[in-house]
XYZ file of C-alpha atoms in Angstrom:
392
model
C 97.817 131.054 96.045
C 98.507 128.716 98.917
C 101.346 126.520 97.720
C 101.280 124.086 100.602
C 101.496 120.725 98.838
C 99.204 118.930 101.278
C 95.910 118.119 99.627
C 93.166 115.986 101.157
C 92.714 112.640 99.433
C 89.664 111.935 97.301
C 87.656 108.726 97.065
C 89.147 106.394 94.481
C 87.368 104.840 91.554
C 88.242 101.307 92.609
C 86.814 99.685 89.503
C 89.009 101.821 87.262
C 92.022 100.802 89.354
C 91.075 97.174 88.845
C 90.609 97.647 85.100
C 94.074 99.151 84.868
C 95.382 95.947 86.430
C 93.434 93.824 83.935
C 95.026 95.832 81.128
C 98.513 95.365 82.603
C 98.069 91.589 82.802
C 96.906 91.531 79.181
C 99.945 93.571 78.126
C 102.322 91.076 79.746
C 100.558 88.165 78.053
C 100.589 90.049 74.730
C 104.341 90.644 74.926
C 105.075 87.019 75.836
C 103.014 85.743 72.912
C 104.551 88.324 70.586
C 107.795 86.345 70.780
C 106.169 83.639 68.660
C 104.378 85.858 66.162
C 105.340 87.213 62.767
C 104.447 90.696 64.050
C 102.496 92.392 66.854
C 99.214 91.887 65.011
C 99.714 88.170 64.219
C 99.084 86.370 67.494
C 96.533 85.077 69.970
C 96.025 88.445 71.692
C 95.858 90.228 68.364
C 94.902 93.636 69.756
C 96.779 93.612 73.055
C 98.674 96.704 71.928
C 95.448 98.693 72.377
C 95.862 98.419 76.154
C 98.186 101.436 75.978
C 95.439 103.527 74.392
C 93.045 102.398 77.121
C 95.604 103.429 79.755
C 95.742 106.922 78.253
C 91.945 107.269 78.545
C 92.171 106.213 82.184
C 95.022 108.638 82.764
C 93.130 111.621 81.361
C 90.070 110.754 83.422
C 91.989 110.266 86.671
C 94.097 113.407 86.223
C 90.984 115.494 85.618
C 89.143 114.006 88.567
C 92.092 114.312 90.939
C 93.331 117.803 90.097
C 90.798 119.926 88.178
C 89.299 121.441 91.340
C 92.568 121.862 93.258
C 94.334 124.619 91.374
C 93.262 127.251 93.882
C 95.288 125.360 96.518
C 98.124 124.016 94.370
C 100.875 125.518 92.263
C 102.106 124.075 88.985
C 105.307 122.925 90.700
C 103.241 121.230 93.410
C 101.404 119.309 90.699
C 104.637 118.220 89.036
C 106.077 117.079 92.350
C 103.043 114.957 93.065
C 103.174 113.339 89.639
C 106.911 112.696 89.924
C 106.426 111.024 93.296
C 103.706 108.828 91.818
C 105.438 107.855 88.572
C 109.176 108.280 88.674
C 110.339 105.787 91.329
C 109.101 102.905 89.168
C 110.564 104.523 86.037
C 113.927 104.300 87.774
C 113.308 100.718 88.865
C 112.281 99.579 85.389
C 115.434 101.087 83.894
C 117.659 99.595 86.604
C 116.159 96.133 86.107
C 116.633 96.482 82.373
C 120.289 97.332 82.918
C 120.741 94.322 85.230
C 119.340 91.948 82.595
C 120.743 93.784 79.579
C 123.735 91.610 78.659
C 121.851 88.385 79.418
C 119.810 88.973 76.264
C 122.827 89.325 73.971
C 122.308 87.510 70.676
C 121.200 87.795 67.073
C 117.782 89.183 67.962
C 119.387 92.182 69.689
C 122.280 92.967 67.327
C 123.811 95.911 69.188
C 124.162 94.355 72.649
C 127.863 93.862 73.306
C 128.863 95.867 70.237
C 128.562 99.456 71.472
C 130.844 101.452 73.738
C 130.466 101.419 77.502
C 130.084 105.187 77.474
C 127.085 104.912 75.175
C 125.518 102.287 77.442
C 126.099 104.557 80.443
C 124.654 107.579 78.654
C 121.565 105.588 77.629
C 121.135 104.426 81.228
C 121.347 107.942 82.644
C 118.903 109.258 80.050
C 116.526 106.393 80.813
C 116.623 107.198 84.526
C 115.896 110.854 83.754
C 113.086 109.938 81.341
C 114.941 111.544 78.447
C 114.168 109.611 75.232
C 117.256 108.443 73.374
C 117.416 109.098 69.612
C 118.097 106.255 67.142
C 121.766 107.267 67.074
C 122.023 106.231 70.747
C 120.311 102.864 70.314
C 122.194 100.157 72.250
C 119.900 97.168 71.576
C 119.031 97.410 67.901
C 115.313 98.085 68.150
C 115.344 101.891 68.033
C 113.521 102.223 71.368
C 113.624 105.478 73.321
C 114.745 103.421 76.331
C 116.817 100.422 75.277
C 116.754 99.007 78.805
C 112.976 99.020 79.176
C 110.920 99.375 76.006
C 107.513 100.233 77.564
C 109.020 103.415 78.996
C 108.056 105.023 75.686
C 104.440 105.278 76.826
C 105.523 106.908 80.105
C 107.394 109.519 78.065
C 104.090 110.459 76.435
C 102.392 110.278 79.838
C 104.860 112.847 81.174
C 104.172 115.084 78.186
C 100.424 114.810 78.824
C 100.934 115.876 82.444
C 102.992 118.890 81.349
C 100.392 119.940 78.788
C 97.617 119.453 81.317
C 99.339 121.729 83.844
C 100.018 124.519 81.362
C 97.207 124.220 78.803
C 94.510 121.579 79.132
C 93.342 122.440 82.641
C 92.558 125.990 81.510
C 90.302 124.932 78.625
C 86.555 125.285 78.873
C 84.444 122.235 78.147
C 83.540 123.412 74.611
C 87.192 124.109 73.758
C 88.265 120.798 75.237
C 85.570 119.020 73.215
C 86.743 120.779 70.039
C 90.365 119.762 70.675
C 89.238 116.206 71.389
C 87.391 116.109 68.062
C 90.533 117.277 66.250
C 92.517 114.557 68.006
C 89.871 112.025 66.939
C 90.531 112.974 63.316
C 94.217 112.182 63.817
C 93.241 108.811 65.294
C 91.218 108.060 62.175
C 94.105 109.230 60.003
C 96.388 106.728 61.729
C 93.982 103.792 62.031
C 92.693 104.032 58.460
C 96.093 104.967 57.016
C 94.765 108.097 55.337
C 98.197 109.674 55.854
C 96.797 113.181 55.433
C 99.948 114.764 56.841
C 102.374 112.560 54.884
C 104.104 111.300 58.035
C 103.299 107.592 57.743
C 105.593 105.287 55.807
C 103.752 103.882 52.767
C 104.742 100.299 53.644
C 104.114 99.860 57.347
C 103.809 96.086 56.789
C 101.860 94.454 59.636
C 101.425 97.826 61.345
C 99.264 99.290 58.600
C 95.671 99.851 59.757
C 96.779 99.734 63.392
C 98.020 102.244 65.965
C 101.146 100.202 66.688
C 104.157 102.436 67.302
C 105.263 105.494 69.218
C 108.481 104.151 70.745
C 111.145 105.819 68.592
C 112.255 109.356 67.773
C 111.516 109.330 64.063
C 108.948 111.611 62.446
C 106.550 108.709 61.860
C 106.929 107.249 65.337
C 106.540 110.633 67.025
C 103.329 111.227 65.061
C 102.042 107.786 66.023
C 102.901 108.393 69.686
C 101.273 111.820 69.792
C 98.184 110.501 68.037
C 97.874 107.572 70.438
C 98.190 109.984 73.364
C 96.013 112.963 72.473
C 92.566 111.605 71.748
C 92.489 109.064 74.622
C 93.922 111.497 77.171
C 91.738 114.431 76.113
C 88.674 112.209 75.918
C 89.325 110.899 79.432
C 89.776 114.448 80.699
C 86.527 115.535 79.033
C 84.638 112.572 80.511
C 85.853 113.492 83.995
C 84.345 116.967 83.564
C 81.076 115.908 81.974
C 80.440 113.293 84.700
C 77.755 111.453 82.711
C 78.510 107.977 83.968
C 76.837 104.631 83.265
C 75.844 102.383 86.138
C 76.082 98.637 85.485
C 75.442 95.827 87.923
C 78.670 93.859 88.284
C 80.420 96.640 86.373
C 83.989 95.518 87.072
C 83.444 92.007 85.766
C 81.525 93.124 82.682
C 84.145 95.762 81.859
C 86.966 93.254 82.401
C 85.275 90.764 80.084
C 84.767 93.462 77.462
C 88.439 94.437 77.579
C 89.526 90.803 77.312
C 87.364 90.346 74.204
C 88.614 93.597 72.658
C 92.270 92.650 73.133
C 91.885 89.022 72.018
C 89.577 89.437 69.020
C 91.295 88.262 65.802
C 92.272 90.891 63.272
C 89.189 91.761 61.250
C 89.937 90.781 57.663
C 93.620 90.346 58.556
C 96.044 92.912 60.013
C 96.632 94.534 56.620
C 92.920 94.991 55.912
C 91.202 98.340 56.328
C 88.525 96.620 58.449
C 91.157 96.121 61.112
C 91.790 99.850 61.057
C 88.077 100.449 61.525
C 88.166 98.101 64.510
C 91.144 99.951 66.043
C 89.380 103.275 65.583
C 86.094 101.963 66.997
C 87.807 100.645 70.136
C 89.758 103.853 70.751
C 87.024 106.342 69.906
C 84.045 104.556 71.473
C 84.714 101.312 73.368
C 87.406 102.539 75.756
C 85.522 105.724 76.730
C 82.437 103.552 77.260
C 84.397 101.209 79.542
C 85.625 104.173 81.591
C 82.086 105.550 81.894
C 80.836 102.149 83.035
C 83.719 101.679 85.455
C 83.298 105.139 86.957
C 79.526 104.833 87.247
C 79.339 101.342 88.738
C 79.795 100.311 92.352
C 81.527 97.414 94.052
C 78.945 95.567 96.086
C 80.863 92.602 97.480
C 84.155 92.219 99.392
C 85.655 89.826 96.850
C 85.373 92.292 93.958
C 86.783 95.038 96.162
C 89.799 92.901 97.090
C 90.425 91.970 93.469
C 90.248 95.606 92.306
C 92.504 96.733 95.132
C 95.082 94.054 94.339
C 95.043 94.696 90.601
C 95.117 98.459 91.092
C 98.251 98.299 93.230
C 99.932 95.819 90.895
C 99.088 97.507 87.589
C 101.744 100.198 87.249
C 104.673 98.231 88.743
C 103.800 95.254 86.531
C 103.552 97.319 83.379
C 106.805 99.177 83.923
C 108.987 96.269 85.137
C 107.914 93.219 83.113
C 109.622 93.880 79.791
C 113.248 93.293 80.885
C 112.120 89.735 81.648
C 110.389 89.492 78.269
C 113.687 90.352 76.572
C 115.146 87.239 78.228
C 112.183 85.102 77.205
C 112.609 86.268 73.616
C 116.297 85.439 73.707
C 115.658 81.934 75.057
C 112.907 81.217 72.512
C 115.046 82.347 69.596
C 117.955 80.188 70.801
C 115.765 77.095 71.251
C 113.476 76.876 68.216
C 113.574 73.071 68.359
C 112.545 72.847 72.011
C 109.266 70.979 72.573
C 106.063 72.974 72.711
C 105.567 72.355 76.430
C 108.997 73.858 77.150
C 108.012 77.123 75.501
C 104.723 77.096 77.414
C 106.557 76.528 80.698
C 109.046 79.312 80.030
C 106.356 81.807 79.015
C 104.128 80.918 81.973
C 107.108 81.041 84.327
C 108.110 84.498 83.087
C 104.496 85.629 83.480
C 104.464 84.554 87.140
C 107.962 85.904 87.721
C 106.923 89.277 86.281
C 104.015 89.428 88.744
C 106.209 88.474 91.703
C 108.910 90.934 90.654
C 106.351 93.732 90.333
C 104.828 92.940 93.720
C 108.256 92.893 95.376
C 109.155 96.227 93.755
C 105.869 97.694 94.962
C 106.131 96.526 98.568
C 109.870 96.779 99.168
C 110.693 99.845 97.087
C 107.876 101.886 95.550
C 105.502 102.298 98.502
C 108.239 102.993 101.106
C 110.027 105.459 98.834
C 106.825 107.303 97.942
C 105.870 107.576 101.606
C 109.309 108.986 102.414
C 109.063 111.480 99.547
C 105.595 112.556 100.656
C 106.809 113.256 104.184
C 110.081 114.946 103.284
C 109.279 116.610 99.961
C 105.556 116.983 99.349
C 104.234 117.642 102.840
C 107.305 119.277 104.339
C 106.098 122.384 106.225
C 107.402 125.741 105.165
C 110.070 127.407 107.303
C 107.568 130.045 108.447
C 105.141 127.418 109.690
C 107.936 125.405 111.304
C 109.130 128.458 113.239
C 105.698 128.836 114.798
């Protein structure tokens, strides 16, 4: 096998890039509104948490499209290097930003900040930078997150696992085997959404999280099951769709898909968050709506410069925004909890200001850090010629 890491670029699915950006914006809004809710499923963007499941479908599709036909020119280590260059610089940045803002959020809502040893804080920081999930015994905030500096890193942990499994297992599966595995993963999604609890891993009283897929950010048996379930069906389904290539062409596809996602994320909980109908809705979105959106996004074309510019902008912004916004949300939560008597407009101004600041911060990280560092890594690590070629 030729292990030269240079691979020619492929055309991008610009609409899918844009839809990823739409999802990232909805996630930021969901987290800001969550500050004022009685739980993740009791707010204006009731189903904003489903954006993560949509991201996993996109990830499976893009990974399959980008790499399935390249394994005759690429080693497993080459694949891992390319994925690390794409993902890990912003993982580092999100953790660093979380560490910079960490003590600013100290208060009753985060009971462990300021009450744990410096060595534990340092160990959690190093593990966060290395994408090693911290167990509950190493929690330094009080929320049991696998990265106490940057909560959304939990989904990147599962993303890394999906990439590893793809390189060693999933890429080798035939379409029928992949379809069979996807069907098994769909059963687990139904088990979680409808709270069947076939495997006995779900806590009987999940409160507002019952009949949802909320969870996956802690190293407990329940949370690990939730995380794996949220990962496997969407990722495998996206991978299968990339191989079947049965796309749906829609005029104005980006705008219709964006509107559909906005409705899906904002729709009130069907029958209330603790009603089985809400579980049916979660399952329907994950099993059918999100794959449909990907098929429409992949099959449609951008026909005007404005849509192309919007998709390009949102595509570039999506990952930096998702992985760097939450340290700012911690501060917004802290301010809101400390000022319950502040007038309504003050809370609106703070939330809107944090929203804009998160976008500006993400854009600055992209332009000043992520893109330059990735270009340097591509030149000096990915595309570095072998010694034999250099000697020629």
